[in-house]
CSV table of C-alpha atoms and ligand atoms in Angstrom, one decimal:
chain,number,residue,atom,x,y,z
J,1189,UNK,CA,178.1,-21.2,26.6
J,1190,UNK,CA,177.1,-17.9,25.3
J,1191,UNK,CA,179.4,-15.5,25.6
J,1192,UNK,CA,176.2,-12.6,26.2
J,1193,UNK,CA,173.2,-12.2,27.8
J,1194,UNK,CA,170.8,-10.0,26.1
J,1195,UNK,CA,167.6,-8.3,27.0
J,1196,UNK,CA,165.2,-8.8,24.6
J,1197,UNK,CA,162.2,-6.4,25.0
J,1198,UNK,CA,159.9,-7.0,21.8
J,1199,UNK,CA,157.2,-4.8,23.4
J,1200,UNK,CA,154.3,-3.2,21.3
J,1201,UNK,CA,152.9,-3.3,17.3
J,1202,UNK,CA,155.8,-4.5,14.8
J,1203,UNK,CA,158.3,-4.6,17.5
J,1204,UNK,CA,158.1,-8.6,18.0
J,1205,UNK,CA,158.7,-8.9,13.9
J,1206,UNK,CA,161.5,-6.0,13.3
J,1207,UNK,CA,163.0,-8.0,16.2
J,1208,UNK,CA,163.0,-11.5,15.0
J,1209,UNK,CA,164.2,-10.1,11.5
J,1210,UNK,CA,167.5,-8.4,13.7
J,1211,UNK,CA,167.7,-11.8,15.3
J,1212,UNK,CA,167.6,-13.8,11.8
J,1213,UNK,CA,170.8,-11.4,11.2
J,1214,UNK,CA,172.9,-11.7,14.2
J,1215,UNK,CA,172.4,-15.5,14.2
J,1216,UNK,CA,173.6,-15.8,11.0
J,1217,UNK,CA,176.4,-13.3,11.8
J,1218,UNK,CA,177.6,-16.5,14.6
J,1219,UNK,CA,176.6,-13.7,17.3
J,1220,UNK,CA,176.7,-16.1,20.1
J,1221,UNK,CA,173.8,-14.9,22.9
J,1222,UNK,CA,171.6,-16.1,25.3
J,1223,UNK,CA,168.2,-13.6,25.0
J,1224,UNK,CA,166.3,-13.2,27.7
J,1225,UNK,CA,163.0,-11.9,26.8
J,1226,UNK,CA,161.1,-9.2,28.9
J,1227,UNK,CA,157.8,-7.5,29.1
J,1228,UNK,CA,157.3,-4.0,28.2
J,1229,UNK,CA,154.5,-2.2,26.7
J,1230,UNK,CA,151.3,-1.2,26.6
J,1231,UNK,CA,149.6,-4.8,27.3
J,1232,UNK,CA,151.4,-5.0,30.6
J,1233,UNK,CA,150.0,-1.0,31.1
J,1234,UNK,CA,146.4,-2.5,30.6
J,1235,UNK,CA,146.7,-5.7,32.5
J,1236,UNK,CA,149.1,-4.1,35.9
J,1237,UNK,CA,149.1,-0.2,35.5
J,1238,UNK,CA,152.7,-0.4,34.4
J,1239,UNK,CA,154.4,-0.4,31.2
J,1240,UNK,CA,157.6,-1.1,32.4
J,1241,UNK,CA,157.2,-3.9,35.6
J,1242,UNK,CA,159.8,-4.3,37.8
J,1243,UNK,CA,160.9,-7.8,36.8
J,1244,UNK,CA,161.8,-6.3,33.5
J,1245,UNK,CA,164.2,-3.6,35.0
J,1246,UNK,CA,165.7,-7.1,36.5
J,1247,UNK,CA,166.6,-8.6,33.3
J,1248,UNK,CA,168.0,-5.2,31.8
J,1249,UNK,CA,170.3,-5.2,35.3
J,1250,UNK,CA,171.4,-8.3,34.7
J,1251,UNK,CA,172.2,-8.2,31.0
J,1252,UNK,CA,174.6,-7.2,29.1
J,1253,UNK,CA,172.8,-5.1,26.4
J,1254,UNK,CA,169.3,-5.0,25.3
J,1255,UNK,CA,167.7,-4.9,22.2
J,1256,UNK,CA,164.1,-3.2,22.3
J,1257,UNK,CA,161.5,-3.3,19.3
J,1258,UNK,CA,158.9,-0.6,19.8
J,1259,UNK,CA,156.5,1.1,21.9
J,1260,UNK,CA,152.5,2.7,21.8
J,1261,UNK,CA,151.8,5.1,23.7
J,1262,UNK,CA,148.5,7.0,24.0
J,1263,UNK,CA,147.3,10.2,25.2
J,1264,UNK,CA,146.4,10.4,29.0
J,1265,UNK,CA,142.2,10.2,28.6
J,1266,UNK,CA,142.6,7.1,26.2
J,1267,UNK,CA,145.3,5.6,28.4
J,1268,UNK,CA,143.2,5.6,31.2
J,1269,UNK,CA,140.1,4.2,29.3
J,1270,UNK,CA,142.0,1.2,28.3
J,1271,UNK,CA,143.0,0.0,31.4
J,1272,UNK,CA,141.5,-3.0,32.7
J,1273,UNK,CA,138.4,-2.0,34.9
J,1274,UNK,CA,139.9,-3.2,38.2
J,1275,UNK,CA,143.0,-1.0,37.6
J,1276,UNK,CA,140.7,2.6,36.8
J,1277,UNK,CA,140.6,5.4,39.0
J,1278,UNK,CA,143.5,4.3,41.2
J,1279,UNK,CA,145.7,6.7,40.2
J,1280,UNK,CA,147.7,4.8,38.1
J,1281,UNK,CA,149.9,7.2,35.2
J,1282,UNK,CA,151.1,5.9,31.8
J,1283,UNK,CA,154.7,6.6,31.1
J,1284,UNK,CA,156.3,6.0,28.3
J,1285,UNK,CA,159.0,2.5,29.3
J,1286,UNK,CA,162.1,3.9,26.7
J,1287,UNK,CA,162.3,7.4,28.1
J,1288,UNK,CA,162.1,5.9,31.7
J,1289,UNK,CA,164.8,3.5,31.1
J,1290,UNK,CA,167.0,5.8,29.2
J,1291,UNK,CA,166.9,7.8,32.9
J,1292,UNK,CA,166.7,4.7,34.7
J,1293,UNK,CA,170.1,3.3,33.6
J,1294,UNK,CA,171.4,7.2,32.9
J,1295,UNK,CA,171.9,6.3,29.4
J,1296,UNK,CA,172.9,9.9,27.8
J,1297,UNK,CA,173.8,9.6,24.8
J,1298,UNK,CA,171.4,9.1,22.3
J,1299,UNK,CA,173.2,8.0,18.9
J,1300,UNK,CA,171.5,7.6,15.8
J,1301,UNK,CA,173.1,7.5,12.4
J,1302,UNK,CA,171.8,8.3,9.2
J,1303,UNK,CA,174.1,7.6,6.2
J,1304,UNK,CA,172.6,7.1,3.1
J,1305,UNK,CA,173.0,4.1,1.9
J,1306,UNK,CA,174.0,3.9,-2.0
J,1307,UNK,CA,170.6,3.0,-4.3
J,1308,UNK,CA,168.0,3.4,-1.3
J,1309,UNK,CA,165.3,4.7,-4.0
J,1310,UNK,CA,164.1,6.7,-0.7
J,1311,UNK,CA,167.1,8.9,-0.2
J,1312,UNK,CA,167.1,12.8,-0.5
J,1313,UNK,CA,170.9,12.6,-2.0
J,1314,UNK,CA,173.3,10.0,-2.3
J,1315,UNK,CA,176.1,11.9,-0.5
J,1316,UNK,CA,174.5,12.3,3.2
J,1317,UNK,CA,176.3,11.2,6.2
J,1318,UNK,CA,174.7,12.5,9.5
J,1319,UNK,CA,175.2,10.9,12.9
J,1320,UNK,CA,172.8,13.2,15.6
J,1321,UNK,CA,174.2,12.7,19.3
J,1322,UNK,CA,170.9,13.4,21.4
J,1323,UNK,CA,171.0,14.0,25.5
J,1324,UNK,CA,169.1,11.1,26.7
J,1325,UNK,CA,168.2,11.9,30.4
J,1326,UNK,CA,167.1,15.7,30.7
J,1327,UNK,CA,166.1,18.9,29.0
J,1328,UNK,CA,162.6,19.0,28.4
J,1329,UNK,CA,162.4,15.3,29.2
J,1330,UNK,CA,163.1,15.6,32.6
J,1331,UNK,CA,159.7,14.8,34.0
J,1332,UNK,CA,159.2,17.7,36.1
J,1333,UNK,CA,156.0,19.3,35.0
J,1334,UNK,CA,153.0,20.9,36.8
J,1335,UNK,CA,149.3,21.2,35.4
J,1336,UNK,CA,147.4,22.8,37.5
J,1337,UNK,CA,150.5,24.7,39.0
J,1338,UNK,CA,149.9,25.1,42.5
J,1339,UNK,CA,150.7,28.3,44.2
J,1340,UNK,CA,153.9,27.4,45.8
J,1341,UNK,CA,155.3,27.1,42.9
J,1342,UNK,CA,154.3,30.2,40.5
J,1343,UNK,CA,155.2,32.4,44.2
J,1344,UNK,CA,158.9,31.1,43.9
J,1345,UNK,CA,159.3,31.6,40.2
J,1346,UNK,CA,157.4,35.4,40.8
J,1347,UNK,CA,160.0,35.7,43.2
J,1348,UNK,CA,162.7,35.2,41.0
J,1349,UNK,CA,161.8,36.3,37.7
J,1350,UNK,CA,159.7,39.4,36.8
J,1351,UNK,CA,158.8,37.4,33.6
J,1352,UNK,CA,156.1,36.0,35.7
J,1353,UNK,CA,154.2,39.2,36.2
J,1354,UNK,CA,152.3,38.2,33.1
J,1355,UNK,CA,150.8,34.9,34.1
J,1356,UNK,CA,149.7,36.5,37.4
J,1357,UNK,CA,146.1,36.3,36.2
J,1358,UNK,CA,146.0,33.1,34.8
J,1359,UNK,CA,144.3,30.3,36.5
J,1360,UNK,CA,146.0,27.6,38.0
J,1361,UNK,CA,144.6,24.7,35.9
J,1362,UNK,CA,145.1,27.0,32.6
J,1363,UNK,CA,148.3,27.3,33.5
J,1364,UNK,CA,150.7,24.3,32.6
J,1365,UNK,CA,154.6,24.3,33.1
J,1366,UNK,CA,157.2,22.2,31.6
J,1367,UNK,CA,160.7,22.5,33.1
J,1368,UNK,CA,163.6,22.4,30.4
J,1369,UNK,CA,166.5,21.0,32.7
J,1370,UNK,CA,169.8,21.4,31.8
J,1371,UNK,CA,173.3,20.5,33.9
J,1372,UNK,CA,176.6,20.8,33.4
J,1373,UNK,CA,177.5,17.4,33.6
J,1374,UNK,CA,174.4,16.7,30.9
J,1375,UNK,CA,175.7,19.4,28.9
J,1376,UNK,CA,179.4,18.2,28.9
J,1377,UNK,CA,179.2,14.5,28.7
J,1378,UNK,CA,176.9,14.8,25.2
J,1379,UNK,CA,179.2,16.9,23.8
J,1380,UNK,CA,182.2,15.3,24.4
J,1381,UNK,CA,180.8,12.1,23.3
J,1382,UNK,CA,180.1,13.9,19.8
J,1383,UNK,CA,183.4,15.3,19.6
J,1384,UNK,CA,184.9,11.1,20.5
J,1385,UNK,CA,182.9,9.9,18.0
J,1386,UNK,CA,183.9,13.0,15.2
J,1387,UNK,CA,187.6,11.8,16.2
J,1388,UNK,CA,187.4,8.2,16.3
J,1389,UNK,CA,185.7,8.5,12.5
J,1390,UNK,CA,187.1,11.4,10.9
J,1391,UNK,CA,184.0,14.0,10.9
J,1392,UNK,CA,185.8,17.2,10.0
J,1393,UNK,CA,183.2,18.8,12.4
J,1394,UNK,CA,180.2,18.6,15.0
J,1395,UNK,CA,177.7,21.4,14.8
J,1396,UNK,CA,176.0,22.1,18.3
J,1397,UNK,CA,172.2,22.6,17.8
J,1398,UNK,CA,170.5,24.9,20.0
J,1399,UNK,CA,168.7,28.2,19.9
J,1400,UNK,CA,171.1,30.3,22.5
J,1401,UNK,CA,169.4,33.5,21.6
J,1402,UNK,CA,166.1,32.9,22.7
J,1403,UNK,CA,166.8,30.2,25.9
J,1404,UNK,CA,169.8,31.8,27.1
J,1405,UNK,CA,170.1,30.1,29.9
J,1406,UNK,CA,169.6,26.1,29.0
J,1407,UNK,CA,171.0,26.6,25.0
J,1408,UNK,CA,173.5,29.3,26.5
J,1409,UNK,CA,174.7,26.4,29.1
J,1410,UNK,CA,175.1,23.7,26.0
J,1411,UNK,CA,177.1,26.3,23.5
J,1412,UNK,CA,179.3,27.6,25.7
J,1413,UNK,CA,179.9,24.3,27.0
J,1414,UNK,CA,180.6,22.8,23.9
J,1415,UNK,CA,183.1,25.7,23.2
J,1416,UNK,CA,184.9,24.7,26.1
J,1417,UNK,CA,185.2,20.6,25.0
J,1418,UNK,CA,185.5,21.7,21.5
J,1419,UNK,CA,189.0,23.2,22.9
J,1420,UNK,CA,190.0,19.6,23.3
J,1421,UNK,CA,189.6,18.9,19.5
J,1422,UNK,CA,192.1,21.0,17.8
J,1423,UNK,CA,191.7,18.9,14.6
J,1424,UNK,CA,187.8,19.0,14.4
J,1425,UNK,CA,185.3,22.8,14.2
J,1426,UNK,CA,182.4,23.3,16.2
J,1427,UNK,CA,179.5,24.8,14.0
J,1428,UNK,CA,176.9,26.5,16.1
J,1429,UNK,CA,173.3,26.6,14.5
J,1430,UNK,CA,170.3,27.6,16.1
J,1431,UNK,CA,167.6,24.6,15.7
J,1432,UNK,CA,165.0,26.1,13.2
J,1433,UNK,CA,168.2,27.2,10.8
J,1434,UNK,CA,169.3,23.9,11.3
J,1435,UNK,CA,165.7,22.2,10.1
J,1436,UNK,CA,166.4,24.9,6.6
J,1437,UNK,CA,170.4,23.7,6.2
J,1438,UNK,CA,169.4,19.9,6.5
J,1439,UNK,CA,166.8,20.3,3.8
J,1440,UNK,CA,169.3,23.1,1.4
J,1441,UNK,CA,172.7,21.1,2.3
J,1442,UNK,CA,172.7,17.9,4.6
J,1443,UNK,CA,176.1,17.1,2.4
J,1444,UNK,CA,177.7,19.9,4.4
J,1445,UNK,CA,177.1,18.7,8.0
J,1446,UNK,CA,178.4,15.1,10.0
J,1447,UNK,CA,178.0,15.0,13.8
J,1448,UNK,CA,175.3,17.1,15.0
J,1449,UNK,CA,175.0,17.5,18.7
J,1450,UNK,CA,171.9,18.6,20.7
J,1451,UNK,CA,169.5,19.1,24.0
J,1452,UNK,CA,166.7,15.9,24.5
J,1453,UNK,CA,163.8,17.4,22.7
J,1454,UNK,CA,165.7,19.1,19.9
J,1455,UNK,CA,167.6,15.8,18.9
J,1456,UNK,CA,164.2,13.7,19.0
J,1457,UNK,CA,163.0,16.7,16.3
J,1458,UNK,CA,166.2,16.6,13.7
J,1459,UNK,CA,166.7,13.4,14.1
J,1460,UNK,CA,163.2,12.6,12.5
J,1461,UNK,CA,164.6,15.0,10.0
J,1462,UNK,CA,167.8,13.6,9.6
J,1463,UNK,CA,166.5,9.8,9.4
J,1464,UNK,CA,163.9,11.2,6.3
J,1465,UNK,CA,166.8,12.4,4.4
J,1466,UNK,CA,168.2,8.7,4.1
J,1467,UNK,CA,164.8,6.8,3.4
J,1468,UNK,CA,162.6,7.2,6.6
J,1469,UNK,CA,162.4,5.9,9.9
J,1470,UNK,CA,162.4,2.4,8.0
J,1471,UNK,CA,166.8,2.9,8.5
J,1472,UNK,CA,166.8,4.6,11.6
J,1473,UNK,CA,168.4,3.0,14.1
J,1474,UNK,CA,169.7,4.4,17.6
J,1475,UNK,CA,171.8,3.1,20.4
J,1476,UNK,CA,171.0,4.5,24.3
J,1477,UNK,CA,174.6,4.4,25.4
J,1478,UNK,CA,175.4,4.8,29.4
J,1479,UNK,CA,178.9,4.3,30.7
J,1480,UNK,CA,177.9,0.2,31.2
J,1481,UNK,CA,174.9,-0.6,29.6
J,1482,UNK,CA,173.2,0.3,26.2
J,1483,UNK,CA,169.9,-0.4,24.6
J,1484,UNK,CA,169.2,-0.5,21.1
J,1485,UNK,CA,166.4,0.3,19.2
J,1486,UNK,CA,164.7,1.1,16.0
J,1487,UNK,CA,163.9,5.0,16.0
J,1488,UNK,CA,160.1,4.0,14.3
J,1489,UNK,CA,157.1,3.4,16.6
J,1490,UNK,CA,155.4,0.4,16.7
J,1491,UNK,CA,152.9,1.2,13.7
J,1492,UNK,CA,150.2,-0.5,15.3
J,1493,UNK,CA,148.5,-0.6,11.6
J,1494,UNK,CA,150.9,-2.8,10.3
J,1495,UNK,CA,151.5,-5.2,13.3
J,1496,UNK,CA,151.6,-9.1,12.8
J,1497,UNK,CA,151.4,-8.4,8.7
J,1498,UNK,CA,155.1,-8.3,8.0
J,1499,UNK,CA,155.6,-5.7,5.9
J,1500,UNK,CA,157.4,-3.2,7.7
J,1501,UNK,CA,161.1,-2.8,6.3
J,1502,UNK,CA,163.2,-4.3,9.3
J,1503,UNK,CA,166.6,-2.5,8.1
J,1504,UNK,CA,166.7,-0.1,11.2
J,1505,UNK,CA,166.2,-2.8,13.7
J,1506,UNK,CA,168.8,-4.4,12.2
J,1507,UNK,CA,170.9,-1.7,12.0
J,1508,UNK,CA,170.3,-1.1,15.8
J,1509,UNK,CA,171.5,-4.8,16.2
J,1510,UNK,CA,174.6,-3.6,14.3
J,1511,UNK,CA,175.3,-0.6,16.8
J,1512,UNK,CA,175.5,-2.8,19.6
J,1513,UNK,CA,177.9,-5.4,18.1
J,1514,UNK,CA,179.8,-2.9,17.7
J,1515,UNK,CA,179.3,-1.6,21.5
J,1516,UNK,CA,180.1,-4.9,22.9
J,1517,UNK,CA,183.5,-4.6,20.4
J,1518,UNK,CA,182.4,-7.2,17.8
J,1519,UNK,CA,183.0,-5.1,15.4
J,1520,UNK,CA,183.9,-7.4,12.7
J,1521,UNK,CA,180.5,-8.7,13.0
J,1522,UNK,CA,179.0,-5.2,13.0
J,1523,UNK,CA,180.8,-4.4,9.9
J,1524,UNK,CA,179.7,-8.0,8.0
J,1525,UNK,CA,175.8,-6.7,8.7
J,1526,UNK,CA,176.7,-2.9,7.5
J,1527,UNK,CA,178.1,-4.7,4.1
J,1528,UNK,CA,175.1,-6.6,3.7
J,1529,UNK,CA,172.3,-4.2,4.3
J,1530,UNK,CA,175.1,-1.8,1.8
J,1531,UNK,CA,174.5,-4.8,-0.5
J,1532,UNK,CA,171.1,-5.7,-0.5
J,1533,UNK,CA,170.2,-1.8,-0.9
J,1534,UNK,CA,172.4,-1.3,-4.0
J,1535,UNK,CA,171.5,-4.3,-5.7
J,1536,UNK,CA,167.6,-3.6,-5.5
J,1537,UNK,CA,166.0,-7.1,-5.5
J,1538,UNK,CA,164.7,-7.1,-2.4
J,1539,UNK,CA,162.9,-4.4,-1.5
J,1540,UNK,CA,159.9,-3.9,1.5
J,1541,UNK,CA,157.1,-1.6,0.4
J,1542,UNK,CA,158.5,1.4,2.1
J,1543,UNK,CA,161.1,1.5,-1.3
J,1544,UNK,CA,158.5,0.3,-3.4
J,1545,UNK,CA,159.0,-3.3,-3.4
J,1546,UNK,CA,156.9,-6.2,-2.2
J,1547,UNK,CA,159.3,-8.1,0.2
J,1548,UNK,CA,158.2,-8.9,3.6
J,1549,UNK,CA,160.3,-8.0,6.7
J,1550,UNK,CA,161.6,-11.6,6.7
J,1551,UNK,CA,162.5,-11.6,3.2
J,1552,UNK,CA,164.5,-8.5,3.0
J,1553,UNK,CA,166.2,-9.9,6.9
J,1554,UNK,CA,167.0,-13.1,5.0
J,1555,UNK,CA,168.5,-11.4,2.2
J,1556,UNK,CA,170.8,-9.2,4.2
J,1557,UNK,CA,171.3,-12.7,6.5
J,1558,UNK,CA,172.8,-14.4,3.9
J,1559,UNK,CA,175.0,-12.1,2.7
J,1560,UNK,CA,176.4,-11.2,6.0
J,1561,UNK,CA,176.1,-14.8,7.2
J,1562,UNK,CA,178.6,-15.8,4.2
V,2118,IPM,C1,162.3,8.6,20.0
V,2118,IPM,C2,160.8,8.6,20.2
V,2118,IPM,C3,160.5,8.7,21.7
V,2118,IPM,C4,161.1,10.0,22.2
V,2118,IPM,C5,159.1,8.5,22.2
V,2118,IPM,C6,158.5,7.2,21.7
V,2118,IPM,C7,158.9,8.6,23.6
V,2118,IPM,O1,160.2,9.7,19.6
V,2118,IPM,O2,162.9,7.7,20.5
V,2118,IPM,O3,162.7,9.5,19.3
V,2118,IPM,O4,160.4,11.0,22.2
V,2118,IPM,O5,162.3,10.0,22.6
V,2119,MG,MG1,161.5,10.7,18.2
C-alpha cells in the first residue's frame, strides 16, 4: 500500500511534462504514492465556466499533498471569448485556480527558495542563497475589488478619509478600487514562519520587505509586527527594507541577504527577482504551506509556446517535488533529489536550452533520476 495519496493537478501548457519529469524523480527516489490526478485549468474554464471544478477541490481534501504543474490565464475580454458558446454571457468570471486554492485551504505561506546552485551557467553569482516567505491569502490578493465603484461605497470611504475628496469628480466606471488587506493574524503568522525557517537553517537574518512610509497602515501593520516576533529571535536580526530599495540591493548584493519576508503582491514581485538571480524561473520552485495541507508547484507559468515539445528545463518542478518530501518529513529523500540536481548542474552534461544545452525535460529528469535514484 502506498503510504500517500497525492493530488496531482497537471493543469495547463508544460505543466503535464514538468510534472511527469518530477514524477520520473520521486519514483526513482522509492517515494511510495498513490496520485490521484485532477482537473484544473483553463480547458475545464472553456468547457464548464470553471477552472477549478468542485470534484477537484475533493481530491485536494482528501489528499495528503498536491503537486500542481502550471496554469494560463487570460485577460477578462479574451477569457470570455474562448468560452464555449453555450457557456457566454451567463455571467460566468475566470479566476485564476492557484490563488483560489491558496485561500481555499488558507495556505499562507508562500515559500520559494532560490540558492544558486554551483556551475548553473545562468546564475548572477555563485554565492546567492535567498529563500522569499510570501503571504499567501491576502494583501492585494484578497479579491475585494470594485470597478465601476458604486456609490455606497466611495460615501463610506468619503466618510472616513478626506483623501477621497479628490476622486469626488471621477466617474464611477473610471474609477477602479483594489483593497490591499492586511490582518494581524496574516501579518504575524508569515513572519513567524520566516523567522522558524531562519532558525531551523541558520540564516543570520530575515529582512521584512515593505514600503512603511508610503502605506502606513498595511506595511506599518507588517513592520511593526515583525518587530514584535523578531523579539522571539534573539539569535537572528530583522533588516527592514522598503520594496523598491530592496529590487536595487538584490541586483548590488543578493550575497548579503537570506530570508526575506513580505505582503502577497510584493513577494510575487521579488521573488521573480530573486528566482532570475539563480538562473530563471527554470529553478524556481515554491511550496503553498497551511497548517495541514501544502501544494507544490513550479513558480513558471505554463509557457503555452513550448507545450507538448519538451524542452522546458523541469528542475523547478522538481525541486517543488523536493519541498514537499521534505514537508511530509522524508527528508532523506528530499536531500537525495537536492544532491542530484547539485550534481547534474555542476557537472554540465546535461543541459535544457534555458543553460544553453539541447537536453529535453526528460533527459535532464532522467539524469538527475539516476543519480538520486542510486
Ligand atoms: C505566482 C504567479 C501567480 C501569482 C499567478 C499565476 C496568479 O505569478 O505564483 O507567483 O500571482 O501568485
Ligand atoms: Mg509570480
Amino acid at each position: 500500500m502506498a503510504k500517500y495519496r497525492i493530488a496531482y493537478l497537471p493543469g495547463d501548457g508544460v505543466g503535464p511534462e514538468v510534472l511527469q519529469a518530477a514524477r520520473m524523480v520521486l519514483d526513482a527516489v522509492g517515494f511510495a504514492a498513490e496520485y490521484v490526478e485532477g482537473d484544473v485549468g483553463w480547458e475545464f474554464w472553456r468547457k464548464e465556466g470553471n477552472p477549478l471544478p468542485e470534484r477537484t477541490i475533493q481530491i485536494l481534501k482528501n489528499t495528503d499533498a498536491c503537486l500542481f504543474g502550471a496554469i494560463t490565464s487570460k485577460p477578462k475580454d479574451e477569457a470570455e471569448k474562448e468560452l464555449s458558446p453555450e457557456l457566454r454571457g451567463k455571467g460566468y468570471t475566470y479566476f485564476s485556480p492557484i490563488v483560489a486554492i491558496r485561500q481555499l485551504f488558507d495556505l499562507y505561506a508562500n515559500v520559494r527558495p532560490c540558492r544558486a546552485f554551483p556551475g548553473n551557467p545562468l546564475n548572477f553569482r555563485e554565492d546567492i542563497d535567498l529563500v522569499v516567505f510570501r503571504e499567501n491569502t491576502e494583501g492585494l490578493y484578497s479579491g475585494v475589488e470594485f470597478h465601476p465603484v458604486p456609490d455606497e461605497v466611495r460615501e463610506a470611504l468619503s466618510a472616513h478619509s478626506p483623501k477621497m475628496q479628490r476622486f469626488s469628480d471621477v466617474p464611477a466606471d473610471e474609477l477602479a478600487i483594489s483593497c490591499r488587506i492586511f490582518t494581524r493574524r496574516g501579518c504575524e503568522r508569515i513572519v513567524r514562519a520566516a523567522f522558524e525557517y531562519a532558525k531551523k537553517h541558520g540564516y543570520p537574518t530575515v529582512t521584512v520587505v515593505e514600503k512603511p512610509n508610503v502605506i502606513r497602515e498595511t506595511s506599518g501593520m507588517m513592520v511593526r509586527i515583525a518587530r514584535e516576533v523578531a523579539r522571539d529571535y534573539p539569535g537572528i536580526d530583522l533588516w527592514e527594507t522598503n520594496v523598491d530599495a530592496m529590487c536595487m540591493w538584490l541586483v548590488k548584493n543578493p550575497q548579503d541577504y537570506g530570508v526575506l519576508v513580505s505582503s502577497n503582491m510584493f513577494g510575487d514581485i521579488i521573488s521573480d527577482l530573486a528566482a532570475q538571480l539563480v538562473g530563471g524561473l527554470g529553478f524556481a520552485s515554491a511550496g503553498n504551506i497551511g497548517e495541514d495541507y501544502a501544494v507544490f508547484e513550479p513558480t513558471h507559468g505554463s509557457a503555452p509556446k513550448y507545450a507538448g515539445k519538451y524542452r522546458v528545463n523541469p528542475t523547478a518542478a522538481i525541486l517543488a517535488a523536493k519541498m514537499m518530501l521534505d514537508w511530509l518529513g522524508e527528508t532523506e529523500k528530499a536531500k537525495r533529489i537536492q544532491e542530484a540536481v547539485a550534481q547534474v548542474l555542476a557537472e554540465g552534461k546535461v543541459r535544457t536550452y534555458d543553460m544553453g544545452g539541447d537536453a529535453s525535460t526528460l533527459q535532464m529528469a532522467e539524469a538527475i533520476a539516476e543519480k538520486a535514484g542510486r
